[in-house]
Short mmCIF file of C-alpha atoms and ligand atoms in Angstrom, two decimals:
data_model
loop_
_atom_site.label_atom_id
_atom_site.label_comp_id
_atom_site.label_asym_id
_atom_site.label_seq_id
_atom_site.Cartn_x
_atom_site.Cartn_y
_atom_site.Cartn_z
CA UNK A 1217 42.33 148.30 100.16
CA UNK A 1218 38.65 148.62 99.61
CA UNK A 1219 37.05 145.69 97.91
CA UNK A 1220 36.07 146.96 94.51
CA UNK A 1221 32.75 145.58 93.28
CA UNK A 1222 34.08 145.22 89.74
CA UNK A 1223 36.25 142.07 89.69
CA UNK A 1224 38.42 143.27 86.79
CA UNK A 1225 39.02 146.53 88.55
CA UNK A 1226 39.78 144.57 91.67
CA UNK A 1227 42.31 142.41 89.83
CA UNK A 1228 44.17 145.53 88.73
CA UNK A 1229 44.31 146.70 92.33
CA UNK A 1230 45.68 143.33 93.42
CA UNK A 1231 48.36 143.49 90.75
CA UNK A 1232 49.43 147.05 91.50
CA UNK A 1233 49.65 146.40 95.22
CA UNK A 1234 51.60 143.18 94.84
CA UNK A 1235 54.13 144.67 92.44
CA UNK A 1236 54.52 147.79 94.55
CA UNK A 1237 55.26 145.70 97.63
CA UNK A 1238 57.71 143.59 95.64
CA UNK A 1239 59.84 146.71 95.23
CA UNK A 1240 60.35 146.95 98.97
CA UNK A 1241 61.23 143.29 99.65
CA UNK A 1242 64.58 142.83 101.33
CA UNK A 1243 66.01 139.43 102.10
CA UNK A 1244 64.77 135.91 101.66
CA UNK A 1245 62.44 135.93 104.66
CA UNK A 1246 60.53 138.95 103.36
CA UNK A 1247 60.35 137.40 99.92
CA UNK A 1248 58.74 134.21 101.18
CA UNK A 1249 56.37 136.37 103.21
CA UNK A 1250 55.48 138.27 100.01
CA UNK A 1251 54.85 134.98 98.19
CA UNK A 1252 52.43 133.82 100.90
CA UNK A 1253 50.55 137.14 100.94
CA UNK A 1254 50.22 137.59 97.19
CA UNK A 1255 50.33 134.10 95.70
CA UNK A 1256 49.37 131.90 98.66
CA UNK A 1257 46.18 129.89 99.04
CA UNK A 1258 44.24 132.69 100.79
CA UNK A 1259 45.72 135.56 98.81
CA UNK A 1260 43.22 138.01 97.20
CA UNK A 1261 44.26 136.73 93.77
CA UNK A 1262 43.55 133.08 94.65
CA UNK A 1263 40.23 134.17 96.15
CA UNK A 1264 39.25 135.61 92.78
CA UNK A 1265 39.90 132.19 91.25
CA UNK A 1266 37.75 130.42 93.84
CA UNK A 1267 34.99 133.03 93.50
CA UNK A 1268 34.91 132.63 89.72
CA UNK A 1269 31.73 130.48 89.65
CA UNK A 1270 29.85 133.26 91.49
CA UNK A 1271 30.45 135.85 88.74
CA UNK A 1272 27.98 136.22 85.86
CA UNK A 1273 28.72 133.61 83.26
CA UNK A 1274 29.57 136.05 80.41
CA UNK A 1275 32.18 137.81 82.61
CA UNK A 1276 34.01 134.68 83.69
CA UNK A 1277 36.36 134.21 80.69
CA UNK A 1278 37.66 137.76 80.88
CA UNK A 1279 38.14 137.58 84.67
CA UNK A 1280 39.80 134.16 84.47
CA UNK A 1281 42.11 135.25 81.66
CA UNK A 1282 43.19 138.44 83.44
CA UNK A 1283 43.64 136.59 86.75
CA UNK A 1284 45.92 134.09 85.01
CA UNK A 1285 47.97 136.85 83.41
CA UNK A 1286 48.39 138.54 86.75
CA UNK A 1287 49.32 135.27 88.42
CA UNK A 1288 51.99 134.70 85.78
CA UNK A 1289 53.43 138.18 86.12
CA UNK A 1290 53.55 137.84 89.93
CA UNK A 1291 55.31 134.49 89.57
CA UNK A 1292 57.76 136.08 87.13
CA UNK A 1293 58.36 138.86 89.64
CA UNK A 1294 59.00 136.25 92.30
CA UNK A 1295 61.61 134.46 90.20
CA UNK A 1296 63.31 137.70 89.34
CA UNK A 1297 63.37 138.91 92.93
CA UNK A 1298 64.73 135.63 94.09
CA UNK A 1299 67.55 135.90 91.59
CA UNK A 1300 68.32 139.49 92.57
CA UNK A 1301 68.45 138.60 96.26
CA UNK A 1302 70.79 135.65 95.62
CA UNK A 1303 73.13 137.82 93.64
CA UNK A 1304 73.12 140.46 96.33
CA UNK A 1305 73.88 137.84 98.98
CA UNK A 1306 76.75 136.46 96.91
CA UNK A 1307 78.14 139.91 96.29
CA UNK A 1308 77.94 140.63 99.98
CA UNK A 1309 79.74 137.46 101.01
CA UNK A 1310 82.44 137.99 98.39
CA UNK A 1311 82.91 141.47 99.73
CA UNK A 1312 82.93 140.40 103.38
CA UNK A 1313 85.17 137.32 103.03
CA UNK A 1314 87.53 138.94 100.60
CA UNK A 1315 91.00 137.36 100.50
CA UNK A 1316 93.93 139.65 100.09
CA UNK A 1317 96.06 137.52 97.82
CA UNK A 1318 98.83 140.09 97.91
CA UNK A 1319 99.49 139.42 101.62
CA UNK A 1320 102.68 137.44 102.16
CA UNK A 1321 102.02 133.82 103.25
CA UNK A 1322 102.49 132.66 106.80
CA UNK A 1323 105.62 130.61 107.06
CA UNK A 1324 105.16 127.29 108.85
CA UNK A 1325 107.66 126.94 111.69
CA UNK A 1326 109.68 123.94 110.57
CA UNK A 1327 110.89 121.58 113.26
CA UNK A 1328 114.52 120.67 113.31
CA UNK A 1329 116.70 117.85 114.49
CA UNK A 1330 117.70 117.70 118.12
CA UNK A 1331 121.40 118.56 118.53
CA UNK A 1332 122.07 115.02 119.81
CA UNK A 1333 120.41 113.53 116.73
CA UNK A 1334 122.45 115.81 114.48
CA UNK A 1335 125.71 114.73 116.09
CA UNK A 1336 124.63 111.07 116.16
CA UNK A 1337 123.88 111.21 112.44
CA UNK A 1338 127.21 112.83 111.72
CA UNK A 1339 129.10 110.19 113.72
CA UNK A 1340 127.11 107.45 111.99
CA UNK A 1341 127.81 108.93 108.55
CA UNK A 1342 131.55 109.11 109.20
CA UNK A 1343 131.80 105.52 110.41
CA UNK A 1344 129.50 104.31 107.62
CA UNK A 1345 131.95 105.82 105.13
CA UNK A 1346 134.68 103.77 106.82
CA UNK A 1347 132.66 100.57 106.39
CA UNK A 1348 130.98 100.28 109.79
CA UNK A 1349 127.44 98.94 110.08
CA UNK A 1350 124.93 100.19 112.66
CA UNK A 1351 123.73 97.66 115.19
CA UNK A 1352 121.04 98.39 117.76
CA UNK A 1353 121.03 96.65 121.10
CA UNK A 1354 118.42 96.95 123.86
CA UNK A 1355 118.17 99.76 126.44
CA UNK A 1356 116.87 97.32 129.03
CA UNK A 1357 119.75 94.96 129.70
CA UNK A 1358 120.74 92.19 132.02
CA UNK A 1359 123.45 92.41 134.65
CA UNK A 1360 125.10 89.59 132.74
CA UNK A 1361 125.57 91.54 129.51
CA UNK A 1362 126.12 94.95 131.11
CA UNK A 1363 128.80 93.71 133.53
CA UNK A 1364 129.61 90.00 133.80
CA UNK A 1365 130.29 89.22 130.15
CA UNK A 1366 132.34 92.41 129.99
CA UNK A 1367 134.77 90.92 132.46
CA UNK A 1368 133.15 92.37 135.58
CA UNK A 1369 131.87 89.54 137.78
CA UNK A 1370 129.70 90.35 140.79
CA UNK A 1371 131.56 92.44 143.37
CA UNK A 1372 134.17 93.49 140.82
CA UNK A 1373 135.33 96.91 142.07
CA UNK A 1374 135.18 98.41 138.57
CA UNK A 1375 131.38 98.17 138.72
CA UNK A 1376 131.59 101.32 140.82
CA UNK A 1377 132.39 103.22 137.65
CA UNK A 1378 128.75 102.83 136.62
CA UNK A 1379 125.95 103.76 139.03
CA UNK A 1380 123.12 101.55 137.93
CA UNK A 1381 119.34 101.71 137.70
CA UNK A 1382 118.08 98.33 138.87
CA UNK A 1383 114.56 97.08 138.17
CA UNK A 1384 112.31 95.05 140.46
CA UNK A 1385 113.15 92.04 138.33
CA UNK A 1386 116.40 90.46 139.58
CA UNK A 1387 119.23 90.75 137.09
CA UNK A 1388 117.38 93.23 134.84
CA UNK A 1389 118.84 96.74 134.67
CA UNK A 1390 118.96 99.77 132.39
CA UNK A 1391 122.19 99.68 130.45
CA UNK A 1392 124.80 102.02 131.88
CA UNK A 1393 126.78 102.05 128.64
CA UNK A 1394 126.49 100.68 125.10
CA UNK A 1395 129.31 98.18 125.66
CA UNK A 1396 126.96 95.19 126.38
CA UNK A 1397 126.02 95.41 122.69
CA UNK A 1398 129.57 94.25 121.90
CA UNK A 1399 128.89 90.77 123.24
CA UNK A 1400 125.45 90.68 121.58
CA UNK A 1401 126.95 91.40 118.14
CA UNK A 1402 129.78 88.94 118.67
CA UNK A 1403 127.41 86.16 119.65
CA UNK A 1404 125.29 86.87 116.60
CA UNK A 1405 128.16 87.15 114.09
CA UNK A 1406 130.78 84.68 115.36
CA UNK A 1407 133.03 83.65 113.63
CA UNK A 1408 132.57 86.35 110.96
CA UNK A 1409 134.68 89.51 111.12
CA UNK A 1410 132.85 92.48 112.68
CA UNK A 1411 132.92 96.21 112.06
CA UNK A 1412 129.94 97.92 113.73
CA UNK A 1413 128.91 100.95 115.71
CA UNK A 1414 126.20 100.72 118.37
CA UNK A 1415 124.44 104.02 119.12
CA UNK A 1416 121.90 104.38 121.89
CA UNK A 1417 120.66 105.86 125.14
CA UNK A 1418 122.36 104.92 128.42
CA UNK A 1419 121.13 105.42 131.97
CA UNK A 1420 122.95 106.12 135.21
CA UNK A 1421 121.72 106.50 138.74
CA UNK A 1422 123.51 109.77 139.33
CA UNK A 1423 122.53 113.14 140.69
CA UNK A 1424 121.70 115.40 137.76
CA UNK A 1425 123.99 118.38 137.46
CA UNK A 1426 125.39 120.69 134.81
CA UNK A 1427 127.98 118.05 134.00
CA UNK A 1428 126.07 114.78 134.33
CA UNK A 1429 122.62 113.59 133.33
CA UNK A 1430 120.92 110.35 134.27
CA UNK A 1431 120.39 109.61 130.59
CA UNK A 1432 122.62 110.31 127.62
CA UNK A 1433 123.65 108.75 124.33
CA UNK A 1434 126.72 106.76 123.59
CA UNK A 1435 128.16 105.43 120.37
CA UNK A 1436 130.07 102.20 120.81
CA UNK A 1437 132.44 100.91 118.16
CA UNK A 1438 133.65 97.35 117.68
CA UNK A 1439 135.94 95.66 115.16
CA UNK A 1440 136.85 91.98 115.44
CA UNK A 1441 138.97 90.00 112.99
CA UNK A 1442 142.08 87.90 112.63
CA UNK A 1443 144.71 90.61 112.42
CA UNK A 1444 143.36 93.67 114.16
CA UNK A 1445 145.96 95.73 116.00
CA UNK A 1446 146.16 98.77 118.22
CA UNK A 1447 147.51 100.55 115.13
CA UNK A 1448 144.16 99.94 113.40
CA UNK A 1449 142.38 101.47 116.38
CA UNK A 1450 144.60 104.52 116.36
CA UNK A 1451 144.30 104.94 112.60
CA UNK A 1452 140.51 104.63 112.65
CA UNK A 1453 140.10 107.10 115.50
CA UNK A 1454 142.54 109.58 113.96
CA UNK A 1455 140.58 109.45 110.74
CA UNK A 1456 137.33 109.86 112.65
CA UNK A 1457 138.65 112.85 114.64
CA UNK A 1458 139.81 114.59 111.45
CA UNK A 1459 136.48 114.07 109.69
CA UNK A 1460 134.56 115.17 112.76
CA UNK A 1461 136.67 118.06 114.04
CA UNK A 1462 138.77 119.21 111.09
CA UNK A 1463 141.52 117.74 108.95
CA UNK A 1464 144.42 119.26 110.88
CA UNK A 1465 143.25 118.28 114.35
CA UNK A 1466 145.85 116.55 116.52
CA UNK A 1467 144.95 113.66 118.81
CA UNK A 1468 146.64 111.87 121.68
CA UNK A 1469 146.02 108.56 123.40
CA UNK A 1470 146.44 108.35 127.15
CA UNK A 1471 146.74 105.01 128.98
CA UNK A 1472 143.61 104.26 130.97
CA UNK A 1473 141.67 101.40 132.47
CA UNK A 1474 138.47 99.62 131.45
CA UNK A 1475 137.78 96.03 132.51
CA UNK A 1476 136.69 95.01 128.99
CA UNK A 1477 139.75 96.27 127.12
CA UNK A 1478 143.45 95.52 127.48
CA UNK A 1479 145.30 97.73 126.94
CA UNK A 1480 142.86 100.60 127.47
CA UNK A 1481 143.23 104.23 126.49
CA UNK A 1482 141.43 107.53 126.36
CA UNK A 1483 141.48 109.70 123.28
CA UNK A 1484 141.97 113.45 123.52
CA UNK A 1485 141.75 115.89 120.64
CA UNK A 1486 143.51 119.19 120.53
CA UNK A 1487 141.14 121.88 121.83
CA UNK A 1488 139.43 123.33 118.76
CA UNK A 1489 138.48 126.45 120.66
CA UNK A 1490 142.02 127.66 121.48
CA UNK A 1491 144.06 125.43 119.16
CA UNK A 1492 145.88 123.86 122.09
CA UNK A 1493 147.05 127.03 123.81
CA UNK A 1494 144.73 126.61 126.79
CA UNK A 1495 141.30 128.18 127.39
CA UNK A 1496 138.28 127.79 129.70
CA UNK A 1497 136.71 125.09 127.44
CA UNK A 1498 139.74 122.79 127.79
CA UNK A 1499 140.38 124.11 131.29
CA UNK A 1500 143.81 125.34 130.29
CA UNK A 1501 145.11 121.92 129.22
CA UNK A 1502 144.82 122.40 125.47
CA UNK A 1503 143.17 118.98 125.13
CA UNK A 1504 139.59 117.70 125.12
CA UNK A 1505 138.69 114.22 126.27
CA UNK A 1506 136.55 112.54 123.61
CA UNK A 1507 136.29 108.80 124.16
CA UNK A 1508 137.46 105.60 125.84
CA UNK A 1509 138.91 102.74 123.83
CA UNK A 1510 141.19 99.74 123.78
CA UNK A 1511 141.83 96.24 122.51
CA UNK A 1512 138.96 93.90 123.31
CA UNK A 1513 139.87 91.87 126.40
CA UNK A 1514 140.47 88.13 125.68
CA UNK A 1515 137.77 87.21 128.21
CA UNK A 1516 135.24 89.38 126.30
CA UNK A 1517 136.26 87.85 122.95
CA UNK A 1518 135.81 84.44 124.50
CA UNK A 1519 132.39 85.40 125.87
CA UNK A 1520 131.41 86.55 122.40
CA UNK A 1521 132.39 83.23 120.84
CA UNK A 1522 135.74 84.25 119.35
CA UNK A 1523 138.95 82.35 120.19
CA UNK A 1524 141.33 85.02 121.58
CA UNK A 1525 144.29 82.96 120.28
CA UNK A 1526 143.02 83.47 116.73
CA UNK A 1527 140.97 86.69 116.84
CA UNK A 1528 141.60 90.16 118.12
CA UNK A 1529 139.57 93.34 118.14
CA UNK A 1530 139.33 96.91 119.23
CA UNK A 1531 136.47 98.83 120.82
CA UNK A 1532 135.66 102.41 121.67
CA UNK A 1533 132.85 104.37 123.26
CA UNK A 1534 131.99 108.06 122.99
CA UNK A 1535 129.27 110.45 124.14
CA UNK A 1536 127.56 112.52 121.42
CA UNK A 1537 126.17 115.01 123.97
CA UNK A 1538 129.67 115.70 125.18
CA UNK A 1539 130.79 116.28 121.61
CA UNK A 1540 127.81 118.57 121.00
CA UNK A 1541 128.62 120.48 124.20
CA UNK A 1542 132.16 121.08 123.09
CA UNK A 1543 131.26 121.97 119.55
CA UNK A 1544 128.38 124.32 120.35
CA UNK A 1545 129.79 125.52 123.72
CA UNK A 1546 126.75 124.24 125.60
CA UNK A 1547 127.49 124.80 129.25
CA UNK A 1548 124.84 122.64 130.91
CA UNK A 1549 124.01 119.07 129.88
CA UNK A 1550 120.53 119.41 131.40
CA UNK A 1551 119.46 121.53 128.41
CA UNK A 1552 119.43 118.42 126.22
CA UNK A 1553 116.33 116.77 127.67
CA UNK A 1554 114.53 119.84 129.00
CA UNK A 1555 112.91 120.31 125.57
CA UNK A 1556 112.95 124.07 125.83
CA UNK A 1557 112.46 125.31 122.26
CA UNK A 1558 114.53 128.40 123.00
CA UNK A 1559 117.46 126.01 123.37
CA UNK A 1560 116.51 123.55 120.64
CA UNK A 1561 115.85 126.12 117.91
CA UNK A 1562 119.42 127.36 118.09
CA UNK A 1563 120.71 124.31 116.23
N1 DAH B 898 131.71 101.85 128.17
C1 DAH B 898 132.62 102.88 128.60
C2 DAH B 898 131.91 103.90 129.46
O1 DAH B 898 130.73 103.95 129.42
C3 DAH B 898 133.25 103.56 127.42
C4 DAH B 898 134.18 102.65 126.71
C5 DAH B 898 135.49 102.58 127.07
C6 DAH B 898 133.72 101.85 125.69
C7 DAH B 898 136.37 101.74 126.41
C8 DAH B 898 134.58 101.01 125.03
C9 DAH B 898 135.91 100.97 125.41
O2 DAH B 898 134.19 100.21 124.04
O3 DAH B 898 136.76 100.14 124.74
O4 DAH B 898 132.53 104.64 130.15
#
């Protein structure tokens, strides 16, 4: 732009140029550039203000007044442009980040209970309905509670029934069954009557195969009182089997041996897969082995602080994984602790 000698003329040029350039501004960076060029300290307009004293005195009011008007209109243009740019930016981001609220939501994948936990809860619920309390005893046990107090002194041949994980601390082992909890409850409750179940993980030093794991759950049951009979045991277990496996299920008790019960028995239920006819699940026998049980041995009662001349009791122990395997036809016990979701999400 040529510098017009007439300051008023020059002011009009400044105004026209600034407003024309304002039309082409795009984006905030260009706008702040525009502000520096046209309203900044060394802009032509500001130079007019600083040159004011050099103009002839009678011209100064008119120049000053017009310069102020132009300054105000440029400032107004700036505000307006700023607003327009902000709106455009907002419109753009609304457009770009648009949410499609008609899209169906993404379903969270809900976790679910491990099959062992499901069965454990079911067993617990059934016994709770029959008046049993839940008692927890430790996974890390002593040889004394796991064997000795259960009528298996050192070198007792029946110890062979349980392959044991020993620790570096003499006498400290991982429990091989939940039965040691029996003596712990008795010692805590004596001489009160007892009706408890003891659920928990057990550990055995065994090669892992489709049929046996080195860890698995058991649920122990114990009732102690003045007049408890084998009939009570049979009645309780029959009731349990019906609630767990169906109201028409038949059971049978087979004589067996455990050092901590006398007499001892094993409970079979009629195979719920074939109804007792014989199938691969029951290996043709028509029966499924569910648990071990018996009348608490006098020595064990004694060890628990109950006089066997006055008190009697029954006990039983079952494996929830085994029950789950039968119920859901799981063919390999190793699936339980492999934590493969393809297995777990089926339950
Ligand atoms: N503790 C036994 C086992 O692990 C199971 C058992 C049998 C528990 C008879 C009992 C019982 O309470 O009376 O093989």
